[in-house]
mmCIF file of C-alpha atoms in Angstrom:
data_model
loop_
_atom_site.group_PDB
_atom_site.id
_atom_site.type_symbol
_atom_site.label_atom_id
_atom_site.label_comp_id
_atom_site.label_asym_id
_atom_site.label_seq_id
_atom_site.Cartn_x
_atom_site.Cartn_y
_atom_site.Cartn_z
ATOM 1 C CA UNK A 155 -0.127 -25.739 -4.982
ATOM 2 C CA UNK A 156 -1.135 -23.874 -8.144
ATOM 3 C CA UNK A 157 -4.239 -21.878 -8.901
ATOM 4 C CA UNK A 158 -4.279 -19.920 -5.657
ATOM 5 C CA UNK A 159 -5.627 -16.371 -5.775
ATOM 6 C CA UNK A 160 -2.836 -14.224 -4.353
ATOM 7 C CA UNK A 161 -2.841 -10.507 -3.502
ATOM 8 C CA UNK A 162 0.718 -9.127 -3.266
ATOM 9 C CA UNK A 163 1.099 -5.702 -1.614
ATOM 10 C CA UNK A 164 4.355 -4.012 -2.620
ATOM 11 C CA UNK A 165 6.167 -1.603 -0.322
ATOM 12 C CA UNK A 166 7.274 1.794 -1.619
ATOM 13 C CA UNK A 167 10.913 0.605 -1.719
ATOM 14 C CA UNK A 168 9.967 -1.720 -4.598
ATOM 15 C CA UNK A 169 9.459 1.381 -6.768
ATOM 16 C CA UNK A 170 11.529 4.297 -5.467
ATOM 17 C CA UNK A 171 14.846 4.133 -3.616
ATOM 18 C CA UNK A 172 16.809 7.411 -3.922
ATOM 19 C CA UNK A 173 16.511 8.495 -7.549
ATOM 20 C CA UNK A 174 13.022 9.940 -8.207
ATOM 21 C CA UNK A 175 13.424 10.071 -12.002
ATOM 22 C CA UNK A 176 10.970 8.120 -14.153
ATOM 23 C CA UNK A 177 13.834 6.053 -15.642
ATOM 24 C CA UNK A 178 15.079 4.962 -12.193
ATOM 25 C CA UNK A 179 11.589 4.048 -10.964
ATOM 26 C CA UNK A 180 10.903 2.105 -14.179
ATOM 27 C CA UNK A 181 14.161 0.173 -13.710
ATOM 28 C CA UNK A 182 13.256 -0.592 -10.066
ATOM 29 C CA UNK A 183 9.905 -1.972 -11.273
ATOM 30 C CA UNK A 184 11.582 -4.162 -13.904
ATOM 31 C CA UNK A 185 13.622 -5.684 -11.063
ATOM 32 C CA UNK A 186 10.463 -6.045 -8.961
ATOM 33 C CA UNK A 187 8.564 -7.653 -11.861
ATOM 34 C CA UNK A 188 11.098 -10.506 -12.005
ATOM 35 C CA UNK A 189 10.059 -11.535 -8.491
ATOM 36 C CA UNK A 190 6.313 -11.124 -9.109
ATOM 37 C CA UNK A 191 6.307 -13.154 -12.337
ATOM 38 C CA UNK A 192 7.364 -16.217 -10.299
ATOM 39 C CA UNK A 193 3.762 -16.413 -9.008
ATOM 40 C CA UNK A 194 2.397 -16.464 -12.576
ATOM 41 C CA UNK A 195 4.974 -19.110 -13.599
ATOM 42 C CA UNK A 196 3.687 -21.507 -10.980
ATOM 43 C CA UNK A 197 0.052 -20.975 -11.936
ATOM 44 C CA UNK A 198 -1.090 -18.597 -9.201
ATOM 45 C CA UNK A 199 -3.737 -15.971 -9.993
ATOM 46 C CA UNK A 200 -1.866 -12.799 -9.132
ATOM 47 C CA UNK A 201 -3.287 -9.414 -8.039
ATOM 48 C CA UNK A 202 -0.766 -6.637 -7.351
ATOM 49 C CA UNK A 203 -1.191 -3.590 -5.090
ATOM 50 C CA UNK A 204 1.395 -0.944 -4.218
ATOM 51 C CA UNK A 205 2.174 2.142 -2.169
ATOM 52 C CA UNK A 206 2.622 5.665 -3.580
ATOM 53 C CA UNK A 207 3.909 7.694 -0.605
ATOM 54 C CA UNK A 208 7.085 9.115 -2.203
ATOM 55 C CA UNK A 209 5.417 9.603 -5.602
ATOM 56 C CA UNK A 210 2.359 11.481 -4.322
ATOM 57 C CA UNK A 211 4.661 13.596 -2.104
ATOM 58 C CA UNK A 212 6.787 14.512 -5.147
ATOM 59 C CA UNK A 213 3.696 15.271 -7.234
ATOM 60 C CA UNK A 214 2.379 17.622 -4.529
ATOM 61 C CA UNK A 215 5.767 19.390 -4.523
ATOM 62 C CA UNK A 216 5.692 19.781 -8.324
ATOM 63 C CA UNK A 217 2.117 21.063 -8.172
ATOM 64 C CA UNK A 218 2.911 23.532 -5.403
ATOM 65 C CA UNK A 219 5.895 24.876 -7.377
ATOM 66 C CA UNK A 220 3.886 25.364 -10.571
ATOM 67 C CA UNK A 221 0.424 26.242 -9.288
ATOM 68 C CA UNK A 222 -1.202 29.397 -10.701
ATOM 69 C CA UNK A 223 -4.716 30.782 -10.722
ATOM 70 C CA UNK A 224 -5.242 29.567 -14.298
ATOM 71 C CA UNK A 225 -3.501 26.240 -13.690
ATOM 72 C CA UNK A 226 -4.269 25.324 -10.055
ATOM 73 C CA UNK A 227 -2.897 22.323 -8.171
ATOM 74 C CA UNK A 228 -5.194 19.297 -8.129
ATOM 75 C CA UNK A 229 -6.738 18.107 -4.834
ATOM 76 C CA UNK A 230 -5.212 15.154 -2.991
ATOM 77 C CA UNK A 231 -7.738 12.511 -4.119
ATOM 78 C CA UNK A 232 -6.951 13.428 -7.741
ATOM 79 C CA UNK A 233 -3.195 13.359 -7.038
ATOM 80 C CA UNK A 234 -3.613 9.818 -5.655
ATOM 81 C CA UNK A 235 -5.404 8.760 -8.852
ATOM 82 C CA UNK A 236 -2.679 10.388 -10.979
ATOM 83 C CA UNK A 237 0.031 8.354 -9.233
ATOM 84 C CA UNK A 238 -2.108 5.192 -9.462
ATOM 85 C CA UNK A 239 -2.093 5.745 -13.216
ATOM 86 C CA UNK A 240 1.608 6.548 -13.598
ATOM 87 C CA UNK A 241 2.867 3.749 -11.318
ATOM 88 C CA UNK A 242 0.359 1.350 -12.908
ATOM 89 C CA UNK A 243 1.682 2.220 -16.360
ATOM 90 C CA UNK A 244 5.279 1.606 -15.274
ATOM 91 C CA UNK A 245 4.350 -1.646 -13.545
ATOM 92 C CA UNK A 246 2.219 -3.167 -16.323
ATOM 93 C CA UNK A 247 4.934 -2.191 -18.815
ATOM 94 C CA UNK A 248 7.688 -3.818 -16.713
ATOM 95 C CA UNK A 249 5.663 -6.969 -16.030
ATOM 96 C CA UNK A 250 4.728 -7.250 -19.706
ATOM 97 C CA UNK A 251 8.426 -7.242 -20.602
ATOM 98 C CA UNK A 252 9.371 -9.886 -18.008
ATOM 99 C CA UNK A 253 6.368 -12.089 -18.905
ATOM 100 C CA UNK A 254 7.346 -11.934 -22.593
ATOM 101 C CA UNK A 255 10.948 -12.885 -21.705
ATOM 102 C CA UNK A 256 9.510 -15.915 -19.866
ATOM 103 C CA UNK A 257 7.364 -16.824 -22.925
ATOM 104 C CA UNK A 258 4.190 -16.244 -20.900
ATOM 105 C CA UNK A 259 1.311 -14.788 -22.911
ATOM 106 C CA UNK A 260 -0.384 -12.973 -20.000
ATOM 107 C CA UNK A 261 -1.804 -9.436 -19.980
ATOM 108 C CA UNK A 262 -1.455 -6.967 -17.095
ATOM 109 C CA UNK A 263 -3.949 -4.109 -16.545
ATOM 110 C CA UNK A 264 -4.201 -1.244 -14.060
ATOM 111 C CA UNK A 265 -7.522 -0.513 -12.381
ATOM 112 C CA UNK A 266 -7.826 3.048 -11.075
ATOM 113 C CA UNK A 267 -9.475 2.053 -7.815
ATOM 114 C CA UNK A 268 -11.875 3.959 -5.554
ATOM 115 C CA UNK A 269 -11.778 2.785 -1.947
ATOM 116 C CA UNK A 270 -14.788 3.558 0.218
ATOM 117 C CA UNK A 271 -14.331 5.045 3.671
ATOM 118 C CA UNK A 272 -16.828 6.101 6.331
ATOM 119 C CA UNK A 273 -17.559 9.845 6.319
ATOM 120 C CA UNK A 274 -17.774 9.598 10.142
ATOM 121 C CA UNK A 275 -14.395 7.872 10.525
ATOM 122 C CA UNK A 276 -12.709 9.607 13.457
ATOM 123 C CA UNK A 277 -9.552 9.967 11.322
ATOM 124 C CA UNK A 278 -11.278 12.903 9.588
ATOM 125 C CA UNK A 279 -11.230 14.907 12.827
ATOM 126 C CA UNK A 280 -7.731 13.696 13.763
ATOM 127 C CA UNK A 281 -5.398 13.890 10.737
ATOM 128 C CA UNK A 282 -2.104 12.055 11.408
ATOM 129 C CA UNK A 283 -0.514 11.068 8.069
ATOM 130 C CA UNK A 284 2.298 13.451 7.012
ATOM 131 C CA UNK A 285 2.449 14.168 3.266
ATOM 132 C CA UNK A 286 4.357 16.478 0.974
ATOM 133 C CA UNK A 287 7.222 18.887 1.687
ATOM 134 C CA UNK A 288 8.718 20.264 4.897
ATOM 135 C CA UNK A 289 8.069 23.928 5.737
ATOM 136 C CA UNK A 290 9.535 26.409 8.205
ATOM 137 C CA UNK A 291 7.186 27.639 10.936
ATOM 138 C CA UNK A 292 6.607 30.880 8.988
ATOM 139 C CA UNK A 293 5.827 29.021 5.759
ATOM 140 C CA UNK A 294 3.474 26.653 7.595
ATOM 141 C CA UNK A 295 1.648 29.612 9.188
ATOM 142 C CA UNK A 296 1.240 31.201 5.772
ATOM 143 C CA UNK A 297 -0.063 27.925 4.291
ATOM 144 C CA UNK A 298 -2.587 27.712 7.145
ATOM 145 C CA UNK A 299 -3.860 31.203 6.316
ATOM 146 C CA UNK A 300 -4.149 30.353 2.601
ATOM 147 C CA UNK A 301 -5.816 26.965 3.322
ATOM 148 C CA UNK A 302 -7.728 27.188 6.639
ATOM 149 C CA UNK A 303 -8.984 23.577 6.276
ATOM 150 C CA UNK A 304 -5.435 22.171 6.139
ATOM 151 C CA UNK A 305 -3.508 21.007 9.224
ATOM 152 C CA UNK A 306 0.262 21.421 9.691
ATOM 153 C CA UNK A 307 2.315 19.879 12.497
ATOM 154 C CA UNK A 308 5.971 19.722 13.433
ATOM 155 C CA UNK A 309 7.505 16.461 12.200
ATOM 156 C CA UNK A 310 10.436 14.992 14.170
ATOM 157 C CA UNK A 311 12.288 18.315 14.439
ATOM 158 C CA UNK A 312 12.748 18.470 10.665
ATOM 159 C CA UNK A 313 10.194 21.225 10.052
ATOM 160 C CA UNK A 314 6.437 21.465 9.620
ATOM 161 C CA UNK A 315 4.416 19.195 7.338
ATOM 162 C CA UNK A 316 0.831 18.931 6.289
ATOM 163 C CA UNK A 317 -1.005 16.011 7.900
ATOM 164 C CA UNK A 318 -4.105 14.438 6.381
ATOM 165 C CA UNK A 319 -6.657 11.879 7.600
ATOM 166 C CA UNK A 320 -5.908 8.174 7.106
ATOM 167 C CA UNK A 321 -9.351 6.520 7.362
ATOM 168 C CA UNK A 322 -9.949 2.751 7.476
ATOM 169 C CA UNK A 323 -11.259 1.301 4.198
ATOM 170 C CA UNK A 324 -14.780 -0.168 4.310
ATOM 171 C CA UNK A 325 -15.104 -1.285 0.681
ATOM 172 C CA UNK A 326 -13.393 -1.386 -2.721
ATOM 173 C CA UNK A 327 -15.702 -0.113 -5.459
ATOM 174 C CA UNK A 328 -13.985 -1.986 -8.303
ATOM 175 C CA UNK A 329 -13.423 -5.376 -6.624
ATOM 176 C CA UNK A 330 -15.759 -7.104 -9.128
ATOM 177 C CA UNK A 331 -13.733 -5.609 -11.987
ATOM 178 C CA UNK A 332 -10.574 -7.048 -10.388
ATOM 179 C CA UNK A 333 -12.248 -10.467 -10.103
ATOM 180 C CA UNK A 334 -13.414 -10.340 -13.736
ATOM 181 C CA UNK A 335 -9.837 -9.626 -14.869
ATOM 182 C CA UNK A 336 -8.489 -12.512 -12.763
ATOM 183 C CA UNK A 337 -11.141 -14.853 -14.216
ATOM 184 C CA UNK A 338 -10.040 -13.779 -17.709
ATOM 185 C CA UNK A 339 -6.426 -14.733 -16.930
ATOM 186 C CA UNK A 340 -5.255 -11.104 -16.623
ATOM 187 C CA UNK A 341 -3.028 -9.776 -13.813
ATOM 188 C CA UNK A 342 -4.724 -6.676 -12.289
ATOM 189 C CA UNK A 343 -2.877 -3.865 -10.513
ATOM 190 C CA UNK A 344 -5.337 -2.429 -8.006
ATOM 191 C CA UNK A 345 -5.756 -0.195 -4.890
ATOM 192 C CA UNK A 346 -2.550 1.658 -5.821
ATOM 193 C CA UNK A 347 -1.425 3.931 -3.004
ATOM 194 C CA UNK A 348 -4.289 2.596 -0.878
ATOM 195 C CA UNK A 349 -6.840 3.617 -3.510
ATOM 196 C CA UNK A 350 -8.629 6.951 -3.994
ATOM 197 C CA UNK A 351 -10.555 7.635 -0.753
ATOM 198 C CA UNK A 352 -14.248 8.209 -1.476
ATOM 199 C CA UNK A 353 -17.392 8.519 0.654
ATOM 200 C CA UNK A 354 -20.928 7.651 -0.440
ATOM 201 C CA UNK A 355 -23.362 10.527 -0.865
ATOM 202 C CA UNK A 356 -26.562 9.104 -2.368
ATOM 203 C CA UNK A 357 -25.558 7.681 -5.753
ATOM 204 C CA UNK A 358 -22.294 9.612 -5.835
ATOM 205 C CA UNK A 359 -18.875 8.654 -4.577
ATOM 206 C CA UNK A 360 -17.125 11.853 -3.482
ATOM 207 C CA UNK A 361 -13.330 12.059 -3.208
ATOM 208 C CA UNK A 362 -11.826 13.097 0.106
ATOM 209 C CA UNK A 363 -8.562 14.808 1.026
ATOM 210 C CA UNK A 364 -7.067 11.756 2.731
ATOM 211 C CA UNK A 365 -4.724 8.836 2.147
ATOM 212 C CA UNK A 366 -5.508 5.221 2.941
ATOM 213 C CA UNK A 367 -2.868 2.839 4.289
ATOM 214 C CA UNK A 368 -2.047 0.542 1.363
ATOM 215 C CA UNK A 369 -1.798 -2.557 3.576
ATOM 216 C CA UNK A 370 -5.335 -2.029 4.921
ATOM 217 C CA UNK A 371 -6.650 -1.362 1.401
ATOM 218 C CA UNK A 372 -4.902 -4.505 0.115
ATOM 219 C CA UNK A 373 -6.421 -6.493 2.975
ATOM 220 C CA UNK A 374 -9.926 -5.223 2.164
ATOM 221 C CA UNK A 375 -9.445 -6.086 -1.528
ATOM 222 C CA UNK A 376 -8.085 -9.566 -0.681
ATOM 223 C CA UNK A 377 -11.129 -10.162 1.531
ATOM 224 C CA UNK A 378 -13.628 -9.019 -1.145
ATOM 225 C CA UNK A 379 -12.101 -11.070 -3.983
ATOM 226 C CA UNK A 380 -11.918 -14.130 -1.691
ATOM 227 C CA UNK A 381 -8.135 -14.491 -2.024
ATOM 228 C CA UNK A 382 -6.329 -17.545 -0.650
ATOM 229 C CA UNK A 383 -3.260 -15.567 0.293
ATOM 230 C CA UNK A 384 -2.396 -11.967 1.193
ATOM 231 C CA UNK A 385 1.339 -11.304 0.898
ATOM 232 C CA UNK A 386 2.592 -8.044 2.404
ATOM 233 C CA UNK A 387 6.100 -7.251 1.214
ATOM 234 C CA UNK A 388 8.382 -5.147 3.380
ATOM 235 C CA UNK A 389 12.124 -4.562 3.937
ATOM 236 C CA UNK A 390 12.732 -7.709 6.038
ATOM 237 C CA UNK A 391 12.281 -11.457 5.360
ATOM 238 C CA UNK A 392 10.383 -12.028 8.621
ATOM 239 C CA UNK A 393 8.535 -10.226 11.402
ATOM 240 C CA UNK A 394 10.650 -10.152 14.576
ATOM 241 C CA UNK A 395 9.844 -9.749 18.249
ATOM 242 C CA UNK A 396 12.377 -7.972 20.499
ATOM 243 C CA UNK A 397 13.656 -6.475 17.220
ATOM 244 C CA UNK A 398 17.340 -5.348 17.294
ATOM 245 C CA UNK A 399 17.750 -6.616 20.862
ATOM 246 C CA UNK A 400 20.106 -9.458 21.934
ATOM 247 C CA UNK A 401 17.110 -11.821 22.340
ATOM 248 C CA UNK A 402 15.420 -10.899 19.019
ATOM 249 C CA UNK A 403 13.312 -13.758 17.629
ATOM 250 C CA UNK A 404 12.241 -14.419 14.077
ATOM 251 C CA UNK A 405 8.576 -15.358 13.635
ATOM 252 C CA UNK A 406 7.992 -18.101 11.042
ATOM 253 C CA UNK A 407 4.603 -19.737 11.645
ATOM 254 C CA UNK A 408 2.438 -17.673 13.945
ATOM 255 C CA UNK A 409 -1.242 -17.554 14.888
ATOM 256 C CA UNK A 410 -3.513 -14.530 15.096
ATOM 257 C CA UNK A 411 -3.782 -14.830 18.896
ATOM 258 C CA UNK A 412 0.019 -14.943 19.289
ATOM 259 C CA UNK A 413 0.340 -11.775 17.198
ATOM 260 C CA UNK A 414 -2.405 -10.078 19.219
ATOM 261 C CA UNK A 415 -0.423 -10.830 22.386
ATOM 262 C CA UNK A 416 2.723 -9.321 20.836
ATOM 263 C CA UNK A 417 0.746 -6.186 19.858
ATOM 264 C CA UNK A 418 -0.309 -5.788 23.513
ATOM 265 C CA UNK A 419 3.405 -5.979 24.412
ATOM 266 C CA UNK A 420 4.133 -3.109 21.941
ATOM 267 C CA UNK A 421 6.416 -5.333 19.895
ATOM 268 C CA UNK A 422 5.758 -3.630 16.548
ATOM 269 C CA UNK A 423 6.635 -0.064 15.507
ATOM 270 C CA UNK A 424 3.523 2.058 14.953
ATOM 271 C CA UNK A 425 4.467 3.669 11.642
ATOM 272 C CA UNK A 426 6.070 0.635 10.006
ATOM 273 C CA UNK A 427 5.423 -2.982 11.055
ATOM 274 C CA UNK A 428 2.257 -2.538 13.152
ATOM 275 C CA UNK A 429 -0.153 -1.727 10.258
ATOM 276 C CA UNK A 430 1.232 -4.696 8.294
ATOM 277 C CA UNK A 431 0.641 -7.026 11.255
ATOM 278 C CA UNK A 432 -2.868 -5.605 11.803
ATOM 279 C CA UNK A 433 -3.756 -5.966 8.103
ATOM 280 C CA UNK A 434 -2.504 -9.575 8.133
ATOM 281 C CA UNK A 435 -4.598 -10.352 11.234
ATOM 282 C CA UNK A 436 -7.713 -8.739 9.693
ATOM 283 C CA UNK A 437 -7.370 -10.811 6.531
ATOM 284 C CA UNK A 438 -6.918 -14.122 8.351
ATOM 285 C CA UNK A 439 -9.881 -13.348 10.641
ATOM 286 C CA UNK A 440 -12.238 -12.142 7.880
ATOM 287 C CA UNK A 441 -11.306 -14.425 4.994
ATOM 288 C CA UNK A 442 -12.568 -17.864 4.166
ATOM 289 C CA UNK A 443 -9.588 -19.849 5.500
ATOM 290 C CA UNK A 444 -6.983 -17.555 3.902
ATOM 291 C CA UNK A 445 -3.411 -17.123 5.123
ATOM 292 C CA UNK A 446 -1.300 -13.975 5.313
ATOM 293 C CA UNK A 447 2.438 -13.722 4.734
ATOM 294 C CA UNK A 448 4.837 -10.913 5.659
ATOM 295 C CA UNK A 449 8.238 -11.132 3.966
ATOM 296 C CA UNK A 450 10.576 -9.238 1.617
ATOM 297 C CA UNK A 451 10.473 -8.977 -2.164
ATOM 298 C CA UNK A 452 13.904 -10.652 -2.341
ATOM 299 C CA UNK A 453 12.572 -13.629 -0.361
ATOM 300 C CA UNK A 454 9.647 -14.383 -2.748
ATOM 301 C CA UNK A 455 11.513 -17.282 -4.411
ATOM 302 C CA UNK A 456 12.356 -18.818 -1.028
ATOM 303 C CA UNK A 457 8.747 -18.404 0.073
ATOM 304 C CA UNK A 458 7.423 -20.140 -3.061
ATOM 305 C CA UNK A 459 9.930 -22.994 -2.792
ATOM 306 C CA UNK A 460 10.254 -23.519 0.948
ATOM 307 C CA UNK A 461 7.498 -21.489 2.630
ATOM 308 C CA UNK A 462 10.088 -19.116 4.097
ATOM 309 C CA UNK A 463 8.772 -15.862 5.661
ATOM 310 C CA UNK A 464 6.303 -15.089 8.470
ATOM 311 C CA UNK A 465 3.116 -17.062 7.802
ATOM 312 C CA UNK A 466 0.023 -16.067 9.773
ATOM 313 C CA UNK A 467 -2.850 -18.517 10.217
ATOM 314 C CA UNK A 468 -5.978 -18.652 12.300
#
């Protein structure tokens, strides 16, 4: 059982619930760390990834409120790297504390990760991912005039929001660094917030105003480091079909082809469960015999003891 290489992708709810203060997010991560350390206790080689949606949104708000000519707001790729650093600091600090309490002498390190995307990805001409604050129509029109390259759309009747591209990751620049840390017995935190989106231009990697889905980035990392297991944590213990209907069914052991059939039936919500299911399928298809698991943070103990959760195999 032990010695597996495991990539665990944390949902945003593992870090931020309602209180956006640093103290509250640090406390949430201490609670999260208690679940994650169970993998280390049983001898697994753990790699952690995480989302940053609420944090990068809040940072953009703070920047917009304080931006001046002499102290301008940073571009989105830089904001993603800033939240990778801050969340990584909180997470390595929290895990260090819980590891020490468990008498485990294991180091945790954050890798600020650049994730490669294709400059010709059609997402760049069709931005869909809402980020940052809500604006009135007048405010959105003014923002458009100030930033002609930015796109604003109405979001669910709640106002106008900026939308940015969400390209598919093609590579993870630092995957060898992550592997080196794992080989040295260190727990790496990587592809935070989906990683900083970069495109290759000759010898340069150039940041792009985009955000990458953290489940797809985690899948790409898991593939490149040859992980045995990709665990995508979400708000529910299992994936369901006919969700919230009288005949809802919990999926426990499921194959790629069964999931592909359910996708054709529109069983999974586009903005929430569908990308997780697609990332799980991609990993199982592209890995060397690896499995994917979708479950909740609270169910990690049950998964480790009894294999509880939705387990996806070829």
